Coordinates of C-alpha atoms and ligand atoms in Angstrom, one line a residue:
M1 CA 0.0 0.0 0.0
N2 CA 1.5 3.4 -0.9
V3 CA 0.9 6.8 0.7
H4 CA -2.0 7.6 -1.6
A5 CA -3.9 4.4 -0.7
R6 CA -3.1 4.9 3.0
L7 CA -4.4 8.5 3.0
A8 CA -7.5 7.3 1.2
D9 CA -8.0 4.5 3.7
L10 CA -7.5 6.8 6.7
A11 CA -10.0 9.2 5.2
T12 CA -12.7 6.6 5.6
L13 CA -12.2 6.6 9.4
G14 CA -14.5 9.2 11.0
A15 CA -15.9 10.2 7.6
T16 CA -19.1 12.3 7.8
P17 CA -21.0 14.1 5.0
D18 CA -19.2 17.3 6.0
G19 CA -15.6 16.1 6.4
I20 CA -13.6 13.8 8.8
D21 CA -14.3 13.8 12.5
R22 CA -11.6 11.9 14.2
G23 CA -11.2 13.2 17.8
L24 CA -8.6 11.6 20.0
F25 CA -9.4 8.1 21.4
T26 CA -12.7 7.9 19.5
P27 CA -13.3 4.6 17.6
A28 CA -12.1 6.3 14.4
D29 CA -8.9 7.6 16.0
G30 CA -8.2 4.2 17.6
A31 CA -8.7 2.5 14.2
A32 CA -6.3 5.1 12.6
R33 CA -3.5 4.4 15.2
R34 CA -4.1 0.6 14.7
R35 CA -3.8 1.0 11.0
F36 CA -0.6 2.9 11.4
A37 CA 0.9 0.2 13.7
G38 CA -0.2 -2.5 11.3
W39 CA 1.3 -0.9 8.2
A40 CA 4.6 -0.2 10.1
R41 CA 4.9 -3.8 11.3
A42 CA 4.1 -5.1 7.8
A43 CA 7.0 -3.0 6.6
G44 CA 9.3 -4.6 9.1
F45 CA 9.5 -1.7 11.6
A46 CA 9.4 -2.2 15.4
V47 CA 6.3 -0.4 16.9
E48 CA 6.0 1.0 20.4
Q49 CA 3.7 3.4 22.2
D50 CA 4.1 5.6 25.3
R51 CA 1.8 6.5 28.2
A52 CA 0.3 9.5 26.4
G53 CA -0.9 7.4 23.5
N54 CA 1.8 8.4 21.0
V55 CA 2.8 5.6 18.7
F56 CA 6.3 5.1 17.2
A57 CA 7.6 3.0 14.3
R58 CA 11.4 2.4 14.2
L59 CA 13.8 1.7 11.3
A60 CA 16.9 0.3 12.9
G61 CA 20.3 1.9 12.4
G62 CA 23.9 1.0 13.1
T63 CA 23.7 2.1 16.7
D64 CA 20.7 1.9 19.1
G65 CA 20.8 5.4 20.6
P66 CA 18.3 8.2 20.3
P67 CA 16.7 8.3 16.8
I68 CA 16.1 11.1 14.3
L69 CA 12.4 11.5 14.6
C70 CA 9.7 12.6 12.1
G71 CA 5.9 12.3 12.2
S72 CA 2.7 14.3 12.9
H73 CA -0.8 13.4 14.1
L74 CA -3.7 11.2 13.1
D75 CA -6.5 13.1 14.9
T76 CA -8.5 15.7 13.0
V77 CA -10.5 18.8 13.7
K78 CA -14.3 18.5 13.4
Q79 CA -15.2 18.5 9.7
G80 CA -11.5 18.2 8.9
G81 CA -9.6 17.1 5.8
A82 CA -7.6 14.0 4.8
Y83 CA -4.1 15.5 4.8
D84 CA -3.6 17.6 8.0
G85 CA -1.4 15.5 10.2
A86 CA -2.2 12.2 8.4
F87 CA 0.2 13.1 5.6
G88 CA 3.1 13.7 8.0
V89 CA 2.5 10.2 9.6
V90 CA 2.0 8.1 6.5
G91 CA 4.5 10.3 4.5
G92 CA 7.0 9.7 7.3
L93 CA 6.3 6.0 7.2
E94 CA 6.8 6.0 3.4
A95 CA 10.1 8.0 3.8
L96 CA 11.3 5.2 6.2
E97 CA 10.3 2.5 3.7
R98 CA 12.2 4.3 0.9
L99 CA 15.3 4.6 3.1
A100 CA 15.0 1.0 4.1
A101 CA 14.8 0.0 0.4
S102 CA 17.7 2.2 -0.6
A103 CA 20.2 0.3 1.5
A104 CA 21.4 3.6 2.8
E105 CA 23.7 3.1 5.8
L106 CA 22.1 4.7 8.9
R107 CA 24.2 5.6 11.9
R108 CA 21.2 5.5 14.3
P109 CA 17.5 4.6 14.2
I110 CA 15.0 6.7 12.4
E111 CA 11.5 6.8 13.8
V112 CA 8.1 8.1 12.8
A113 CA 5.7 9.2 15.5
A114 CA 1.9 9.4 15.4
W115 CA 1.4 12.0 18.1
A116 CA -1.8 11.8 20.1
G117 CA -4.4 14.6 20.0
E118 CA -2.7 17.5 18.2
E119 CA -5.8 19.3 17.3
G120 CA -7.4 19.8 20.7
S121 CA -10.7 18.9 19.1
R122 CA -11.9 16.6 21.8
F123 CA -9.9 17.5 24.9
P124 CA -9.4 21.2 25.6
L125 CA -5.7 21.4 24.9
G126 CA -3.8 21.1 21.7
C127 CA -0.6 19.0 21.1
L128 CA -1.5 16.7 24.0
G129 CA 0.8 13.8 23.1
S130 CA 3.8 15.9 22.0
S131 CA 3.4 18.2 25.0
A132 CA 3.6 15.2 27.4
F133 CA 6.5 13.8 25.4
A134 CA 8.5 17.1 25.6
G135 CA 7.7 17.4 29.4
L136 CA 5.8 20.6 28.9
T137 CA 2.6 19.3 30.5
S138 CA 2.6 16.6 33.1
L139 CA 0.8 13.3 32.4
D140 CA -1.2 13.9 35.6
E141 CA -2.5 17.2 34.3
I142 CA -3.3 15.6 30.9
E143 CA -5.0 12.6 32.5
A144 CA -7.3 14.9 34.5
L145 CA -8.6 16.7 31.3
A146 CA -12.2 16.0 30.4
G147 CA -13.3 15.6 26.7
D148 CA -16.2 17.6 25.3
D149 CA -18.3 14.6 25.9
G150 CA -17.3 14.5 29.6
E151 CA -15.0 11.4 29.4
P152 CA -11.7 12.0 31.3
F153 CA -8.5 11.5 29.3
A154 CA -7.3 8.8 31.7
H155 CA -10.5 6.8 31.1
A156 CA -10.3 7.1 27.3
L157 CA -6.6 6.3 27.3
R158 CA -7.3 2.9 29.0
G159 CA -10.5 2.3 27.0
P160 CA -10.9 0.3 23.8
H161 CA -9.9 3.1 21.5
G162 CA -6.9 4.4 23.6
L163 CA -3.6 2.5 24.2
L164 CA -3.3 -0.2 21.5
A165 CA -3.7 -3.7 23.0
D166 CA -0.9 -5.5 21.2
V167 CA 1.8 -2.7 21.1
P168 CA 4.6 -2.7 23.7
L169 CA 4.5 0.3 26.1
R170 CA 7.8 2.1 26.4
D171 CA 9.2 3.6 29.6
G172 CA 9.0 7.4 29.9
F173 CA 9.5 9.8 27.0
P174 CA 13.1 9.2 25.6
A175 CA 14.2 12.3 23.7
P176 CA 15.4 11.9 20.1
S177 CA 18.5 13.5 18.4
A178 CA 16.3 15.8 16.3
Y179 CA 12.8 16.1 14.9
I180 CA 11.6 16.9 11.3
E181 CA 7.9 17.3 10.6
L182 CA 6.4 17.0 7.1
H183 CA 3.0 18.8 6.8
I184 CA 0.7 20.4 4.3
E185 CA 1.0 24.2 4.3
Q186 CA -2.7 24.7 5.1
G187 CA -2.5 28.2 3.5
P188 CA -2.0 29.8 0.1
L189 CA 1.6 31.0 0.1
L190 CA 3.3 28.1 -1.7
E191 CA 0.6 27.9 -4.3
R192 CA 0.7 31.6 -5.0
A193 CA 4.5 31.6 -5.3
Q194 CA 4.3 28.5 -7.5
V195 CA 6.8 26.8 -5.3
R196 CA 6.4 23.2 -4.4
L197 CA 8.4 22.9 -1.1
G198 CA 8.5 25.3 1.8
V199 CA 10.9 25.4 4.8
V200 CA 9.4 26.7 8.0
T201 CA 11.2 29.6 9.8
A202 CA 9.1 29.7 13.0
I203 CA 5.7 28.5 14.2
A204 CA 3.4 31.2 15.5
G205 CA 2.9 31.3 19.3
Q206 CA -0.7 31.1 20.5
R207 CA -3.1 31.7 23.4
R208 CA -6.5 30.2 23.9
L209 CA -8.9 31.9 26.2
R210 CA -12.2 30.7 27.6
V211 CA -14.7 33.5 28.0
S212 CA -17.8 33.0 30.2
I213 CA -20.5 35.7 30.0
A214 CA -23.3 35.7 32.6
G215 CA -26.5 37.5 31.7
Q216 CA -30.1 37.4 33.0
Q217 CA -32.1 34.6 31.4
G218 CA -35.7 35.6 30.9
H219 CA -38.8 35.6 28.7
A220 CA -38.1 36.9 25.1
G221 CA -41.6 38.4 24.9
T222 CA -42.1 40.2 28.2
I223 CA -38.8 41.8 29.2
P224 CA -38.4 45.3 27.8
M225 CA -35.2 45.8 25.8
R226 CA -33.9 48.5 28.2
W227 CA -34.0 46.1 31.2
R228 CA -32.2 43.2 29.7
A229 CA -28.8 41.7 30.4
D230 CA -28.5 39.6 27.3
A231 CA -25.4 37.4 27.4
L232 CA -25.4 36.9 23.7
C233 CA -25.5 40.6 22.9
A234 CA -22.5 41.1 25.2
A235 CA -20.8 38.1 23.6
S236 CA -21.3 39.7 20.1
E237 CA -19.4 42.7 21.3
V238 CA -16.7 40.5 22.6
V239 CA -16.4 38.7 19.3
L240 CA -16.0 42.0 17.5
A241 CA -13.4 43.2 20.1
V242 CA -11.4 40.1 19.4
E243 CA -11.3 40.8 15.6
R244 CA -10.5 44.5 16.3
A245 CA -7.6 43.6 18.7
A246 CA -5.9 41.5 16.0
L247 CA -6.4 44.1 13.3
E248 CA -5.0 46.9 15.5
V249 CA -2.1 45.0 17.0
G250 CA -1.1 43.8 13.4
E251 CA 0.9 40.8 12.1
S252 CA -1.4 38.5 14.2
V253 CA -4.7 36.7 13.9
A254 CA -7.5 36.1 16.4
T255 CA -10.6 34.0 16.0
V256 CA -13.7 33.0 17.9
G257 CA -14.6 29.6 16.3
W258 CA -16.5 28.2 19.3
L259 CA -19.5 29.7 21.0
E260 CA -22.2 28.2 23.0
V261 CA -25.5 29.9 24.0
S262 CA -27.5 28.8 26.9
P263 CA -30.2 27.8 27.0
K264 CA -30.4 28.3 23.2
Q265 CA -34.1 28.7 22.6
T266 CA -35.8 31.2 20.4
N267 CA -38.1 32.6 23.0
I268 CA -35.5 32.9 25.8
V269 CA -33.2 35.9 26.4
P270 CA -29.8 34.1 26.6
G271 CA -28.6 33.8 30.2
R272 CA -25.2 32.5 29.6
V273 CA -22.6 32.3 26.8
E274 CA -19.3 30.6 26.6
L275 CA -16.9 31.3 23.8
R276 CA -13.3 30.5 23.0
V277 CA -10.6 32.7 21.5
D278 CA -7.6 31.6 19.5
A279 CA -4.9 34.3 19.0
R280 CA -1.6 33.8 17.2
S281 CA 1.5 35.5 16.0
V282 CA 5.2 34.6 15.5
D283 CA 5.8 37.6 17.8
D284 CA 4.7 36.6 21.4
D285 CA 4.4 40.2 22.5
R286 CA 1.6 40.8 20.0
V287 CA -0.3 37.8 21.3
A288 CA 0.1 39.1 24.8
E289 CA -1.1 42.5 23.7
I290 CA -4.2 41.0 22.0
E291 CA -5.1 39.2 25.3
R292 CA -4.6 42.5 27.3
R293 CA -6.9 44.4 24.9
I294 CA -9.6 41.7 25.0
R295 CA -9.6 41.7 28.8
E296 CA -9.8 45.5 28.9
T297 CA -12.7 45.7 26.4
A298 CA -14.5 42.8 28.0
G299 CA -14.4 44.7 31.3
R300 CA -16.0 47.7 29.7
I301 CA -18.7 45.6 28.0
A302 CA -19.5 43.8 31.3
R303 CA -19.9 47.1 33.2
A304 CA -22.0 48.7 30.5
R305 CA -24.4 45.7 30.0
G306 CA -24.5 44.4 33.6
T307 CA -23.2 41.0 32.3
P308 CA -20.2 39.8 34.3
I309 CA -17.4 38.3 32.0
E310 CA -14.8 35.9 33.2
I311 CA -11.7 35.2 31.1
E312 CA -9.5 32.2 31.6
L313 CA -6.2 31.6 29.8
V314 CA -6.4 27.9 29.0
E315 CA -3.4 27.4 26.7
L316 CA -0.3 29.4 26.1
R317 CA 2.3 28.3 23.6
A318 CA 5.4 30.4 22.8
A319 CA 6.4 31.0 19.2
A320 CA 8.8 28.3 18.2
P321 CA 11.7 29.3 15.9
M322 CA 13.1 26.3 14.0
D323 CA 16.7 25.2 14.5
D324 CA 19.1 27.0 12.1
R325 CA 21.3 24.0 11.3
L326 CA 18.5 21.5 10.8
R327 CA 16.6 24.1 8.8
E328 CA 19.6 24.3 6.5
I329 CA 19.7 20.5 6.2
V330 CA 16.0 20.5 5.2
R331 CA 16.5 23.4 2.8
A332 CA 19.4 21.7 1.1
A333 CA 17.4 18.5 0.8
C334 CA 14.5 20.5 -0.8
E335 CA 16.9 22.3 -3.1
S336 CA 18.3 19.0 -4.4
L337 CA 14.8 18.3 -5.8
V338 CA 13.3 21.5 -7.0
P339 CA 14.6 24.8 -8.5
A340 CA 13.1 27.1 -5.8
V341 CA 12.2 26.7 -2.1
L342 CA 10.2 29.2 0.0
D343 CA 11.0 30.1 3.5
L344 CA 7.8 30.8 5.4
P345 CA 6.4 31.0 8.9
S346 CA 3.7 28.6 10.1
G347 CA 0.5 30.2 11.3
A348 CA -0.9 26.7 12.2
G349 CA 0.3 25.0 15.3
H350 CA 2.1 21.7 15.1
D351 CA 3.6 19.0 17.3
A352 CA 7.0 20.5 16.2
M353 CA 6.3 23.5 18.6
C354 CA 6.7 21.1 21.5
L355 CA 9.6 19.2 20.2
A356 CA 11.4 22.5 19.4
Q357 CA 11.5 23.1 23.1
I358 CA 13.8 20.2 23.7
V359 CA 15.7 19.1 20.6
P360 CA 16.7 20.7 17.2
T361 CA 13.5 20.8 15.1
A362 CA 12.6 21.7 11.6
M363 CA 9.5 21.5 9.3
L364 CA 8.8 21.3 5.6
F365 CA 5.6 22.0 3.8
V366 CA 4.0 21.0 0.6
P367 CA 1.3 23.2 -1.1
S368 CA -2.4 23.1 -0.2
I369 CA -4.6 23.5 -3.2
G370 CA -6.5 26.8 -2.9
G371 CA -4.9 27.2 0.6
H372 CA -7.8 25.1 2.0
S373 CA -7.4 23.4 5.4
H374 CA -9.6 22.5 8.4
I375 CA -12.3 21.8 5.9
A376 CA -13.2 18.7 3.8
L377 CA -11.9 20.5 0.6
E378 CA -8.3 20.2 1.9
K379 CA -6.1 18.6 -0.8
T380 CA -2.5 18.4 -2.0
A381 CA -1.6 17.2 -5.5
P382 CA -0.3 13.6 -5.5
D383 CA 3.0 14.7 -7.2
D384 CA 3.6 17.2 -4.4
L385 CA 3.0 14.5 -1.8
E386 CA 5.6 12.4 -3.5
L387 CA 8.0 15.3 -3.6
G388 CA 7.5 16.0 0.1
I389 CA 8.3 12.4 1.0
N390 CA 11.5 12.4 -1.1
A391 CA 12.6 15.7 0.5
L392 CA 11.9 14.3 4.0
A393 CA 13.8 11.1 3.3
A394 CA 16.8 13.1 2.0
A395 CA 16.7 15.4 5.0
L396 CA 16.5 12.5 7.4
L397 CA 19.5 10.9 5.8
T398 CA 21.6 14.0 5.9
A399 CA 20.6 14.7 9.5
D400 CA 21.7 11.2 10.4
R401 CA 25.1 11.8 8.7
E402 CA 25.7 15.3 10.1
L403 CA 24.2 15.5 13.6
P404 CA 26.1 14.1 16.6
L405 CA 24.9 10.8 17.9
G406 CA 23.0 10.9 21.2
R407 CA 20.2 13.0 22.5
G408 CA 19.8 16.4 20.8
T409 CA 20.2 19.6 22.7
R410 CA 19.0 23.1 22.0
Ligands
GLV1 C1 -3.9 23.0 14.6 O1 -4.1 22.7 13.4 C2 -3.9 24.4 14.9 O2 -3.1 25.2 14.3 O3 -4.6 24.8 15.8
MN2 MN1 -1.7 19.4 11.7
MN3 MN1 -5.0 21.0 12.2

């Protein structure tokens, strides 16, 4: 089975009429991780998992020390596409198969990881598996998280769609020599530049806020407009304040993509709204400034409308510059295959953000048709997938030759 058939197969897991819905430790996600383990074993690679649900496939090298690691994630957002994350996992697997078939001499193992729960689409924290792996979030903290359906992580991890029954559990989270993540761009820059390979300079830092707005629930027909404390009207002002903050701060983005109205009935003045803010920039100070502005404006809205507003910072990830030397290795690998390569920042978050905190890390992108991502339309041309895999394989080989053996340091 090649990368195209594997992507098509994974796309059936969690398929809905509106896209793929493969939240962490759901039946579809469990099936995807089982598929990955099965394909890797059939290719002759040793497969292990860790206590966060990350799964690793290993191509042996001349020594048995820390590997050069590649990979990405198999979970999706709601109504997601077939390439985000999945391509880095099955593309990584295929790169290992190509290296194995090439009889290249490896000085150390090369591994591909399927990181658990990158999207934060079921549990309220992104990059769960890679965050635990890098020691940024304790396993205790992760185990205590509850999914949107109320199931605690610890329960789901030990359930039928969590840890894989027939895969050995490794001790701890042994760090690799380096990490290289292959991913679709998820934006329009490569396509517009007519360049087929991109090398990431830095991944944008991000903050996620949970905003809770308390109004006065009441009868939609009887309460005069001037005596209302409508939580949704206050929320609407907050949403616009989020947009304005990003526009005014500049070189940043901020989004409200999640909003829940309670009790959500046509003839009731909304009594409660919860919404979630996602703010990002490669400049951490700008993200901090967006949060400051949102808090200040929310305070004013709350006073003016009589609707108390609580804001909780639920996730903070610093911007992650990629490692200079490893970036050069990836760039040279790309330049050996195409006439032009684009350096570009990543506005999307990736497991590489977490790995970059502990070992030299780099990323390479292939184009997304129309820039579409986090939507079923998401697609990359088959030839570009092939090119990305060849570039990754070449970069892994050079990294193995050039980087010192042993655990990588930053
Ligand atoms: C994941 O795709 C993210 O950027 O939030
Ligand atoms: Mn992704
Ligand atoms: Mn994504």
